Tab-separated table of C-alpha atoms and ligand atoms in Angstrom:
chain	number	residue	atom	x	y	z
A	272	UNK	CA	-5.295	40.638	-12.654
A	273	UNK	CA	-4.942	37.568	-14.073
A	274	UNK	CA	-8.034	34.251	-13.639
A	275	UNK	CA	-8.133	34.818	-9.983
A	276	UNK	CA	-10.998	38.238	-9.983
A	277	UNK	CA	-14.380	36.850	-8.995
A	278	UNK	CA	-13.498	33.160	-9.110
A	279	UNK	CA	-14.126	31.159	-6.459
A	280	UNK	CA	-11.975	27.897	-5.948
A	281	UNK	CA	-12.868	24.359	-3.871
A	282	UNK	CA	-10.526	22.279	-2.507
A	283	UNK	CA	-10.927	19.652	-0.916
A	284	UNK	CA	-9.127	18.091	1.576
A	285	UNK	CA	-8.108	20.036	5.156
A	286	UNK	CA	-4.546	19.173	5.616
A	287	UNK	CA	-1.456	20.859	5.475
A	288	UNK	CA	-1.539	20.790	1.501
A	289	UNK	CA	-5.705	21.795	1.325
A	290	UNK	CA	-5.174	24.402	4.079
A	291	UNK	CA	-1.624	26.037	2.747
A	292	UNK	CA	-3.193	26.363	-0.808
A	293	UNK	CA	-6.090	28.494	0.848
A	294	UNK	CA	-3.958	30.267	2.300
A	295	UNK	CA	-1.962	31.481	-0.609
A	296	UNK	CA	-5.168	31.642	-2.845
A	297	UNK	CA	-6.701	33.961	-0.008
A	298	UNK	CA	-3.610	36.331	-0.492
A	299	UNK	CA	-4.502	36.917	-3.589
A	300	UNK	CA	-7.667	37.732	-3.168
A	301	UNK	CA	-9.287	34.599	-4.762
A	302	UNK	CA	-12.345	33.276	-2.993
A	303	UNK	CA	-11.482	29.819	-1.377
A	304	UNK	CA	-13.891	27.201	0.159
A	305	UNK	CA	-11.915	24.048	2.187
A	306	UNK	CA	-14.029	21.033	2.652
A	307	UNK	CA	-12.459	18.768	5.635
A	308	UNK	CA	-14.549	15.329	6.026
A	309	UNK	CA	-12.946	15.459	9.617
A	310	UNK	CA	-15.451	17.275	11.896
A	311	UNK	CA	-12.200	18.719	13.839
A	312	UNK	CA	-9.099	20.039	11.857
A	313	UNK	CA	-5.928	18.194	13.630
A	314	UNK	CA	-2.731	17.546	12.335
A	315	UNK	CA	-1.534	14.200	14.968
A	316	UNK	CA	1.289	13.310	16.052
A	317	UNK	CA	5.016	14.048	15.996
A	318	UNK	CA	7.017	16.756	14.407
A	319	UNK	CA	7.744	17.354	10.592
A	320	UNK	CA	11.216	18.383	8.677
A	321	UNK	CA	10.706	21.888	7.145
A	322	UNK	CA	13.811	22.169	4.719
A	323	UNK	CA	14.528	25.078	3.332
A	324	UNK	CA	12.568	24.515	0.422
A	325	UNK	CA	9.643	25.191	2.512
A	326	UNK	CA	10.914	27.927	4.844
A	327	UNK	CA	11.150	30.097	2.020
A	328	UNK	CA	7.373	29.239	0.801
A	329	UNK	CA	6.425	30.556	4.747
A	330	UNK	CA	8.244	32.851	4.218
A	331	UNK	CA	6.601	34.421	1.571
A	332	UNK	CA	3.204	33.391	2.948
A	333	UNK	CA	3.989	35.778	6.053
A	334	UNK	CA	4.088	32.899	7.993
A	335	UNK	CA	8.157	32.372	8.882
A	336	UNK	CA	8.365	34.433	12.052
A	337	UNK	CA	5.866	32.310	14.145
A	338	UNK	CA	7.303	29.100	12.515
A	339	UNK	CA	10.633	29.840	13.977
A	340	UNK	CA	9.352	30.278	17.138
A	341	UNK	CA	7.754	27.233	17.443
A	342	UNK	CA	10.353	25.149	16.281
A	343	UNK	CA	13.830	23.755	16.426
A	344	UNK	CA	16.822	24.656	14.124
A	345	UNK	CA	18.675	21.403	12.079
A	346	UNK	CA	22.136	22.802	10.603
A	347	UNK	CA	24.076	19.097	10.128
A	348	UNK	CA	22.285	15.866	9.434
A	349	UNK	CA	24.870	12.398	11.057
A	350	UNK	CA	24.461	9.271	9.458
A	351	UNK	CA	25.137	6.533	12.279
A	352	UNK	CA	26.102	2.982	12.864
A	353	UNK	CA	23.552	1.706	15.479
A	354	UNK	CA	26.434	1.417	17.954
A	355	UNK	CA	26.627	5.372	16.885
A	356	UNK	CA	29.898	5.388	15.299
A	357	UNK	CA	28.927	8.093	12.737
A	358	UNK	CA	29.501	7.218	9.070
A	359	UNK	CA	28.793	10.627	7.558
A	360	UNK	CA	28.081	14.038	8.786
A	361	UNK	CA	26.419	16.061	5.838
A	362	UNK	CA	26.067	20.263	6.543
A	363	UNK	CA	22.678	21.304	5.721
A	364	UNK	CA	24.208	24.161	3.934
A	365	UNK	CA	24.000	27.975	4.278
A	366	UNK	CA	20.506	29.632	3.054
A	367	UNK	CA	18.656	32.797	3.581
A	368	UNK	CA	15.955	30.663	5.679
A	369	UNK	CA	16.701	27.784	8.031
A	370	UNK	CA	15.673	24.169	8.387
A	371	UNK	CA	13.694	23.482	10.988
A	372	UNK	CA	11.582	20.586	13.189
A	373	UNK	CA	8.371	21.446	14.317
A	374	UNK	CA	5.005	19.352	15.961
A	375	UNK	CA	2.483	19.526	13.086
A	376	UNK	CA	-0.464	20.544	14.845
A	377	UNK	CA	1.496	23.726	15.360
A	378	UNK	CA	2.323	24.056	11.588
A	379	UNK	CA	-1.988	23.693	11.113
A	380	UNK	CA	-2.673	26.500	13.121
A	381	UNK	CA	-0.455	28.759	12.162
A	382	UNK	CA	-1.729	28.401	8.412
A	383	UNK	CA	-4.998	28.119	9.892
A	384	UNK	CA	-4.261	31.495	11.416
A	385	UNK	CA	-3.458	33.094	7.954
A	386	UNK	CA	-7.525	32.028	6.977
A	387	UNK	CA	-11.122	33.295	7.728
A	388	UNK	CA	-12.908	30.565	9.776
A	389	UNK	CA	-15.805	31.085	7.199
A	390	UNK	CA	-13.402	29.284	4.318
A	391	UNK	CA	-13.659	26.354	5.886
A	392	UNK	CA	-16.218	24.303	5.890
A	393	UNK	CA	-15.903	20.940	8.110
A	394	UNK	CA	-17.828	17.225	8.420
A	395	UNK	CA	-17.676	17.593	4.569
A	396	UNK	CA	-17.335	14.417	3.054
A	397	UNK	CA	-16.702	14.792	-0.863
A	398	UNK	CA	-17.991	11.868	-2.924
A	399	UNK	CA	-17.863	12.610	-6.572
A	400	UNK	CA	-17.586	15.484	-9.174
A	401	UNK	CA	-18.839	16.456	-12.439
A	402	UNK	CA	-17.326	19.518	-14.889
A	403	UNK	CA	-19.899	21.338	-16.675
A	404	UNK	CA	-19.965	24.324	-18.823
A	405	UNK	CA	-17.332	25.893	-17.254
A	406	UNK	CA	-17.745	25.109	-13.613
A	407	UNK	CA	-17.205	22.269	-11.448
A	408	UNK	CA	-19.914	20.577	-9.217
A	409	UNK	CA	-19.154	18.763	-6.196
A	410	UNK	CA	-21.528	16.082	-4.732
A	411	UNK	CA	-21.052	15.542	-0.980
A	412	UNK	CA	-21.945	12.384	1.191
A	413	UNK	CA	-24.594	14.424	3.267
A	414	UNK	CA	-26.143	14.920	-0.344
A	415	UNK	CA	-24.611	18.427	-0.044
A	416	UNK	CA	-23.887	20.238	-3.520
A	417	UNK	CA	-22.103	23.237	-4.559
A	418	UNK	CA	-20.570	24.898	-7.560
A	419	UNK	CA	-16.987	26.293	-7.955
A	420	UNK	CA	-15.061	28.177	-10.777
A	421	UNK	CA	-12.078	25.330	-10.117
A	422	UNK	CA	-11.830	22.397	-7.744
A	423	UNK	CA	-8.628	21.142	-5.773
A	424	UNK	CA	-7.773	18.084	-4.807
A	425	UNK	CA	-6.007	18.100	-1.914
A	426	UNK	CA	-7.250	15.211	-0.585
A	427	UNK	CA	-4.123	13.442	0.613
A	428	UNK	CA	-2.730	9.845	-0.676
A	429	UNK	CA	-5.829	7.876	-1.000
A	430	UNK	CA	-7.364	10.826	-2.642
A	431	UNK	CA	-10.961	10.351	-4.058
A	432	UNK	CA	-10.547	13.034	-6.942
A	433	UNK	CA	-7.596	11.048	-8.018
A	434	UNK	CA	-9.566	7.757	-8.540
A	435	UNK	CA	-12.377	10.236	-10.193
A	436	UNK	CA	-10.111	11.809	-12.554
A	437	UNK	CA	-7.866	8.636	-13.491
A	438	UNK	CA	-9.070	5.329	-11.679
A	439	UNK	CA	-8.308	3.789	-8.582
A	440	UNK	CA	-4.967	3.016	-7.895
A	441	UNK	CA	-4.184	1.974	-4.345
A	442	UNK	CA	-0.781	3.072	-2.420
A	443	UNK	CA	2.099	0.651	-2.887
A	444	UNK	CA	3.187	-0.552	0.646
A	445	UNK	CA	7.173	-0.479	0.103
A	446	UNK	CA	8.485	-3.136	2.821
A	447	UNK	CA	8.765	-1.372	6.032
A	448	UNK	CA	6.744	0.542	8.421
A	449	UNK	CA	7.422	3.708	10.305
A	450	UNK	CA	6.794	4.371	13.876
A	451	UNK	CA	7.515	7.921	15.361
A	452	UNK	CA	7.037	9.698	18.733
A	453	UNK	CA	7.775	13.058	20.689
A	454	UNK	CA	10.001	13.042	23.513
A	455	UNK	CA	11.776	15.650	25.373
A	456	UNK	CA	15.420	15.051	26.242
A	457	UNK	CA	17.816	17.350	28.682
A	458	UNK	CA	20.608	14.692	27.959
A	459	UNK	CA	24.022	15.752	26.319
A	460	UNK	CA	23.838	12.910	24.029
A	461	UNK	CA	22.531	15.505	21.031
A	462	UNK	CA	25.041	18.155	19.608
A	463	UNK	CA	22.329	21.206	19.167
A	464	UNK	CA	21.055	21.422	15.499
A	465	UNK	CA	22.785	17.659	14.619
A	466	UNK	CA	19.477	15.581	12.949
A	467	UNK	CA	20.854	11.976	12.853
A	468	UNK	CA	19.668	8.595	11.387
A	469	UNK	CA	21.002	5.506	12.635
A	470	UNK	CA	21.539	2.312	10.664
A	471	UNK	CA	21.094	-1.461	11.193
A	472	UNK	CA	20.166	-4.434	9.624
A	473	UNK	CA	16.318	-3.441	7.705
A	474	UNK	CA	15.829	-0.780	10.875
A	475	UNK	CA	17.037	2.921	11.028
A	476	UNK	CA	16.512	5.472	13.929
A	477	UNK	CA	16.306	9.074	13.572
A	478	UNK	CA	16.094	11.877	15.499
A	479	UNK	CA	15.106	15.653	15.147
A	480	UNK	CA	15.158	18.776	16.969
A	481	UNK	CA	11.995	20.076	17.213
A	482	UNK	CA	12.964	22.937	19.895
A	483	UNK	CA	12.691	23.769	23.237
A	484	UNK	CA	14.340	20.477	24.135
A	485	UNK	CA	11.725	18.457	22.937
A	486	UNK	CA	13.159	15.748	19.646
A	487	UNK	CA	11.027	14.302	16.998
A	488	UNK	CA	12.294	10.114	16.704
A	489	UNK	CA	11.353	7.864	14.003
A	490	UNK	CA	11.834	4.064	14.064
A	491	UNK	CA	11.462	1.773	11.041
A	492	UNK	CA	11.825	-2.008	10.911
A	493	UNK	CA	11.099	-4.629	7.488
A	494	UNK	CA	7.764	-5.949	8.208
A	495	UNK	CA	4.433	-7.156	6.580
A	496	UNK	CA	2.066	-4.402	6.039
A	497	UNK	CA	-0.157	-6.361	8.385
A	498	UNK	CA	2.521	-6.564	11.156
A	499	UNK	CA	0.823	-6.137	14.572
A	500	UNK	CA	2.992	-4.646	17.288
A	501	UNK	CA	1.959	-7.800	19.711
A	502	UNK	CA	0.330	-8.087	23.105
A	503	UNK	CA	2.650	-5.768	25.363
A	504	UNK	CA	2.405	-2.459	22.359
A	505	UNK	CA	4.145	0.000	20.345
A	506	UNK	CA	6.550	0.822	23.152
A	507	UNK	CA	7.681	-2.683	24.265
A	508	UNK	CA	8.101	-3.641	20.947
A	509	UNK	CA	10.519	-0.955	19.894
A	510	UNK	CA	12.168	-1.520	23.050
A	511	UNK	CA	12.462	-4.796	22.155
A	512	UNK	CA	13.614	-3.809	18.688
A	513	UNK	CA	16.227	-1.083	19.419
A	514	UNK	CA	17.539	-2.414	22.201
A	515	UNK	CA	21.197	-2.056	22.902
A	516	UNK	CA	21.201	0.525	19.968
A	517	UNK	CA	23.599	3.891	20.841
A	518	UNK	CA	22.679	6.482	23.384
A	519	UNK	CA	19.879	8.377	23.535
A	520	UNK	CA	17.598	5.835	21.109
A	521	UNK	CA	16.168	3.969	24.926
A	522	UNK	CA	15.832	7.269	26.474
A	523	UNK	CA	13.515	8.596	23.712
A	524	UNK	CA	11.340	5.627	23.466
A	525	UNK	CA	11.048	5.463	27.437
A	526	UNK	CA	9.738	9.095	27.308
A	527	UNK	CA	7.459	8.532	25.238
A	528	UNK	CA	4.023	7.247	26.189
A	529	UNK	CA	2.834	4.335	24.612
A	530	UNK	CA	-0.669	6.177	23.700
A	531	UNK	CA	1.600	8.929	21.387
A	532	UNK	CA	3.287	6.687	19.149
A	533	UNK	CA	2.320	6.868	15.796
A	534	UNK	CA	2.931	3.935	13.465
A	535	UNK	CA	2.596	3.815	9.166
A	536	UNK	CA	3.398	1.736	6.897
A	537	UNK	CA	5.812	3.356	4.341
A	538	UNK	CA	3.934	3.769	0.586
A	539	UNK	CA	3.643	6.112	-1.714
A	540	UNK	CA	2.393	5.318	-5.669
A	541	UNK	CA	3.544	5.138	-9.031
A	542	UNK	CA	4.521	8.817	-10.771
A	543	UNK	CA	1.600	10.593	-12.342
A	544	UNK	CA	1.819	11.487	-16.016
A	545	UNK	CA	-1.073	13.611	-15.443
A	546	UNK	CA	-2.218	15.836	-12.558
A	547	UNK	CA	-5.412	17.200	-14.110
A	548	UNK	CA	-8.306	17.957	-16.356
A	549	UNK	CA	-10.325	20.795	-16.790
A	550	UNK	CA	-10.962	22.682	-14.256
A	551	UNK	CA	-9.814	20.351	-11.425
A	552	UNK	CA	-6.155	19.216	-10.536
A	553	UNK	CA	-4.442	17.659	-7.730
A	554	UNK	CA	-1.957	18.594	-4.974
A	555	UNK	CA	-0.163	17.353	-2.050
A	556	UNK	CA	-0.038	13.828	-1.173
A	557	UNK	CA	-3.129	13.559	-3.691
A	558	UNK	CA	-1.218	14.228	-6.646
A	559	UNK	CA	2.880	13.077	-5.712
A	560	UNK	CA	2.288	10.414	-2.233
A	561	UNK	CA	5.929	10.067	-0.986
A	562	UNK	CA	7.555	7.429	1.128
A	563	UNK	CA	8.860	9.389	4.017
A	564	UNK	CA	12.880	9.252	3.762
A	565	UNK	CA	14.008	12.794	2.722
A	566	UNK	CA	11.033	14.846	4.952
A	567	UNK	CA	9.729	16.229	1.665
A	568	UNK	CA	6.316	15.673	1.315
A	569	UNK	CA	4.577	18.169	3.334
A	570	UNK	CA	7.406	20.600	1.839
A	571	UNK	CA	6.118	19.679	-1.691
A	572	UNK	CA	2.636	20.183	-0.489
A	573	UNK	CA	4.116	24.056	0.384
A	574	UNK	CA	5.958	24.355	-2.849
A	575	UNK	CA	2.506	23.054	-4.814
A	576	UNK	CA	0.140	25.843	-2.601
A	577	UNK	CA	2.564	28.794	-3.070
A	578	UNK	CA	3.575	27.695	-6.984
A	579	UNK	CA	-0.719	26.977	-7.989
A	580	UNK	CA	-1.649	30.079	-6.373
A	581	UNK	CA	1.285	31.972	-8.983
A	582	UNK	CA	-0.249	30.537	-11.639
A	583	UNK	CA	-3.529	31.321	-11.131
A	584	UNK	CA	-1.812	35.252	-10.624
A	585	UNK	CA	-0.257	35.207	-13.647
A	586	UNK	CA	-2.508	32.650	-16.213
A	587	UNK	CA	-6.049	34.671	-17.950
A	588	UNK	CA	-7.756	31.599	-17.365
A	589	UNK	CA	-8.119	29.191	-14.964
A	590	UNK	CA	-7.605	25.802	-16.953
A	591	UNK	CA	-4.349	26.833	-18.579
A	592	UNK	CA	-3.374	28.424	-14.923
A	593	UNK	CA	-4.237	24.856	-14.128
A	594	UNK	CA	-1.793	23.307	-16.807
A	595	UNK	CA	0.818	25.687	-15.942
A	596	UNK	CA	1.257	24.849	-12.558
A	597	UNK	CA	1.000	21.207	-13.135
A	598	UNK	CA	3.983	21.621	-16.009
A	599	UNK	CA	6.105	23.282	-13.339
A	600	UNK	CA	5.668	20.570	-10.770
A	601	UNK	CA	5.428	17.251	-11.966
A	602	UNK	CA	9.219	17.082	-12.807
A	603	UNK	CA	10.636	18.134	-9.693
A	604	UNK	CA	8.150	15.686	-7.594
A	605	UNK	CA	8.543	12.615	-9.605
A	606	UNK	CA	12.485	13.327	-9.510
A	607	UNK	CA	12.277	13.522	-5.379
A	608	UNK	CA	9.223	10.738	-5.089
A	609	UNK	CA	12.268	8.630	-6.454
A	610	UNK	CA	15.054	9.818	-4.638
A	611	UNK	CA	13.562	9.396	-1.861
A	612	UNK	CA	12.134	5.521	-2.694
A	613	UNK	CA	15.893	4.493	-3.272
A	614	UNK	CA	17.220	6.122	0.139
A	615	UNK	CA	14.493	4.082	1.587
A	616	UNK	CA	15.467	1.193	-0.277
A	617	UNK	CA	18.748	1.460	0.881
A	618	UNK	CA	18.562	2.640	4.067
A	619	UNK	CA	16.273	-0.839	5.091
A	620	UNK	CA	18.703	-3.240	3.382
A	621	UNK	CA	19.123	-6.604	5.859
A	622	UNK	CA	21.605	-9.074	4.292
A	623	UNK	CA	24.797	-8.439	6.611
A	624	UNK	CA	27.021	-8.345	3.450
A	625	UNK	CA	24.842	-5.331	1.844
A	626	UNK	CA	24.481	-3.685	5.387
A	627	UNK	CA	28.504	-4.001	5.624
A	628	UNK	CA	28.825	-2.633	2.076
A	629	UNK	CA	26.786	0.515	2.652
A	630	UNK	CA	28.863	1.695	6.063
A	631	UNK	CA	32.193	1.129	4.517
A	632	UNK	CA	31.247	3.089	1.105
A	633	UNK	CA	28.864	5.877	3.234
A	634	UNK	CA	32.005	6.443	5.389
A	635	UNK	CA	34.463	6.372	2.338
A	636	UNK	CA	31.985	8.825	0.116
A	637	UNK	CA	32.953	12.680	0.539
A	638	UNK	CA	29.956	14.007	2.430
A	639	UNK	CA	30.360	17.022	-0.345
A	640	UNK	CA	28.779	14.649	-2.812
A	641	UNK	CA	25.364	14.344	-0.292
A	642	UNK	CA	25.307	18.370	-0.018
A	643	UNK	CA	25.870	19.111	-3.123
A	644	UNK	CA	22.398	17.079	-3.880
A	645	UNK	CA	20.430	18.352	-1.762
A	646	UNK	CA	21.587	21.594	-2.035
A	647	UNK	CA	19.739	21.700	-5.532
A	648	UNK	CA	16.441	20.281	-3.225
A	649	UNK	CA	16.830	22.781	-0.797
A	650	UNK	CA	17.434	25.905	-2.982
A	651	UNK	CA	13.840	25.364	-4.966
A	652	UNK	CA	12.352	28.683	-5.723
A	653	UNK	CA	8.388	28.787	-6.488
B	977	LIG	C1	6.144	8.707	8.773
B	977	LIG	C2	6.034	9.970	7.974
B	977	LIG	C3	6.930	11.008	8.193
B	977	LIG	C4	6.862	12.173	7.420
B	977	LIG	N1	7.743	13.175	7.664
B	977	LIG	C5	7.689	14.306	6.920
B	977	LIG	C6	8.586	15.396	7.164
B	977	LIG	O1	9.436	15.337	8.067
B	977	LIG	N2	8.511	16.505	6.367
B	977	LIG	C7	7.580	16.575	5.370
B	977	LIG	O2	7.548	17.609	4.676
B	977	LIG	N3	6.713	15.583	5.120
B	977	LIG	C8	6.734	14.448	5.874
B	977	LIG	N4	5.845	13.454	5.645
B	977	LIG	C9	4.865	13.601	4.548
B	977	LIG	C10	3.699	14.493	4.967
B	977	LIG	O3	3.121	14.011	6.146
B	977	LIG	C11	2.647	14.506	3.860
B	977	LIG	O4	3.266	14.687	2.612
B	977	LIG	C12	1.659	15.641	4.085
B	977	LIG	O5	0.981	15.456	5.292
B	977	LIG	C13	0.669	15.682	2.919
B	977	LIG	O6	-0.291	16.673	3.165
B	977	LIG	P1	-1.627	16.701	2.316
B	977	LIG	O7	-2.379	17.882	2.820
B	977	LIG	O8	-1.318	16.613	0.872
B	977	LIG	O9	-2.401	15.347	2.679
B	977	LIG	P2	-3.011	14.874	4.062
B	977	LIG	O10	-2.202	15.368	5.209
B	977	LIG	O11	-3.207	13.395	3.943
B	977	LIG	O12	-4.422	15.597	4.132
B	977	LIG	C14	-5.511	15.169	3.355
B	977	LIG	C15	-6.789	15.688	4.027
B	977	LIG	O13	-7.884	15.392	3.162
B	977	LIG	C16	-8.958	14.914	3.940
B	977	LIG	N5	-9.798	14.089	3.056
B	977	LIG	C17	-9.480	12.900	2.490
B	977	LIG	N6	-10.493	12.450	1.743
B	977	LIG	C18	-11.470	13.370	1.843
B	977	LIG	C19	-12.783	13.475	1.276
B	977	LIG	N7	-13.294	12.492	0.490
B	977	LIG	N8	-13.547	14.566	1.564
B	977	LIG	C20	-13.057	15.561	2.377
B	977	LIG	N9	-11.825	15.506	2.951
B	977	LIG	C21	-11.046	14.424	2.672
B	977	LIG	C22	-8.287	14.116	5.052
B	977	LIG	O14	-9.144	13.964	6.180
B	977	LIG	C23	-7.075	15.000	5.361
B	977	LIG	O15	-7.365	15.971	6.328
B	977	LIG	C24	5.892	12.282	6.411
B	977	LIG	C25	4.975	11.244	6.198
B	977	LIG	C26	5.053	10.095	6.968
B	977	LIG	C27	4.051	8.972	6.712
């Protein structure tokens, strides 16, 4: 039976991470309480990568058939000059589940689907917690209280249980800023299934299919974490920015209202050593924040829920279930937390010589070298 009979589990934090971890504790028959400061659950804005990596967690959470249908299949990622020569095309490789795009708020309610309404518990504002004989009390804003058998901390990159458990530490702002958008296209610019990125001088472009002719687009430029898009807005500004880049980079941004484009600066923070003590540990963005350049950190947040909720199957008790499923994360994270760092790195170099250097050696490379990587990415198994 393992530590899950009776126990009751808190986690806090209602996002994909916080509401994918219910969902595969409430499979196996643990009792799970979400607390969401939010008073609405809503995941905004544009689409999110699902490699395979994270298929195959949906998979096993029941959860694949609906994401397929509410999403768009990637099978080749094209790495792009901005006048769209292409410098590489990479295969996404052959796997039992596919890659797809999809708009996040359909991602939420399809786990939210998978989970009694009565698990969740929103307008919950956690504030501090305290481990005592064998149970873990949470203190809410409202003055609320309660008492679980283990706590989760799911409470995304400037996560409060984090700072509890091992001091404040705020996100790292790593140069550049990312804007991204939805926009539906019924151009012939796109081969179906091709994901591309395209490359200038400190700015890339990228575009995803999310399905039913509608494409996720991110934008990123080199600017201080303060940077203010100016008088005229978001949309002017990238415009302004990506202007004369290849086809369809203006038609995307014109389709897309001004109101609907999201903008964030890229961070993430320093490795963890440590994800937990006690009865409490972390997960998601809380525990392994990722700059955004290879898609994975919602697909970690998968690969945490399905791999904690294991643990706690297999482990007699809940602190070394805990442990455990710290042990068989924290490697793979870090490793991709700084992968993904140095393709951002990379990908917003600005001195013309560098930005030279990196087309003639990404067209030179053998894309082989690129799949064979992520290959080992993609093919996690929980
Ligand atoms: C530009 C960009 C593009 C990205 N693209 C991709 C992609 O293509 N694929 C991918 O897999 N990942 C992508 N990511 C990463 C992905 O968005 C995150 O890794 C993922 O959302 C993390 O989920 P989470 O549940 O851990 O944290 P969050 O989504 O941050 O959720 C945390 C939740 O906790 C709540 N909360 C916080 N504090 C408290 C508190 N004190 N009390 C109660 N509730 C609290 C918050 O309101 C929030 O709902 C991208 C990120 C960015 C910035």
């Amino acid at each position: 039976m393992g530590a899950r009979a009776g126990k009751n589990i808190g986690i806090i934090g209602g996002g994909i991470g916080g509401i994918a971890a219910a969902v595969a504790l409430h499979r196996i028959g643990v009792d799970v309480s979400v607390y969401e400061r939010a008073e609405r659950l809503r995941e905004v804005g544009a689409g999110m990568m699902l490699w395979p990596n994270a298929t195959r967690v949906l998979r096993e959470l029941g959860l694949l058939e609906q994401v397929l249908a509410r999403s768009g299949e990637n099978t080749h990622f094209l790495v792009r000059k901005s006048t769209g020569r292409i410098l590489m095309s990479i295969a996404l490789g052959q796997f039992e589940v596919p890659a797809v795009c999809m708009r996040r708020a359909d991602l939420l309610s399809i786990l939210l689907g998978a989970l009694p309404n009565e698990c969740l518990h929103l307008g919950s504002e956690f504030d501090r917690l305290k481990q005592l004989d064998g149970k873990v009390r949470l203190y809410f804003k409202d003055g609320a209280e309660v008492e679980h058998d283990a706590v989760i901390g799911a409470d995304g990159i400037r996560s409060r249980i984090r700072a509890q458990l091992f001091g404040e530490s705020d996100p790292l702002y790593r140069g550049y800023t990312v804007w991204r958008g939805l926009a539906r296209y019924e151009g012939t610019a796109i081969t179906p299934g091709f994901n591309s990125e395209s490359w200038g001088k400190g700015m890339r472009f990228g575009i995803l299919n999310t399905g039913h002719r509608r494409y996720t687009w991110y934008a990123t430029a080199n600017v201080s974490p303060h940077h203010l898009d100016g008088p005229n807005g978001r949309k002017q500004k990238l415009q302004r920015l990506f202007a004369g880049w290849h086809e369809p980079i203006g038609d995307f941004l014109e389709a897309t209202s001004e109101n609907e484009i999201l903008k964030h600066g890229a961070r993430d923070c320093a490795p963890l050593k440590q994800w937990g003590k006690g009865l409490v540990t972390l997960l998601g963005d809380a525990a392994h924040p990722c700059t955004p350049n290879l898609g994975q950190g919602g697909c970690m947040a998968l690969e945490d829920a399905l791999v904690l909720a294991k643990s706690i199957k297999d482990e007699m008790s809940l602190d070394h279930a805990l442990r455990r499923y710290e042990l068989r994360r924290i490697h793979r994270t870090r490793h991709i937390q700084q992968r993904s760092l140095l393709m951002g790195y990379i990908g917003q170099w600005q001195n013309p010589i560098f930005v030279t250097g990196r087309h003639i050696v990404t067209r030179m490379l053998p894309a082989k070298i690129f799949e064979h990587n992520l290959r080992k990415v993609y093919s996690y198994q929980t």
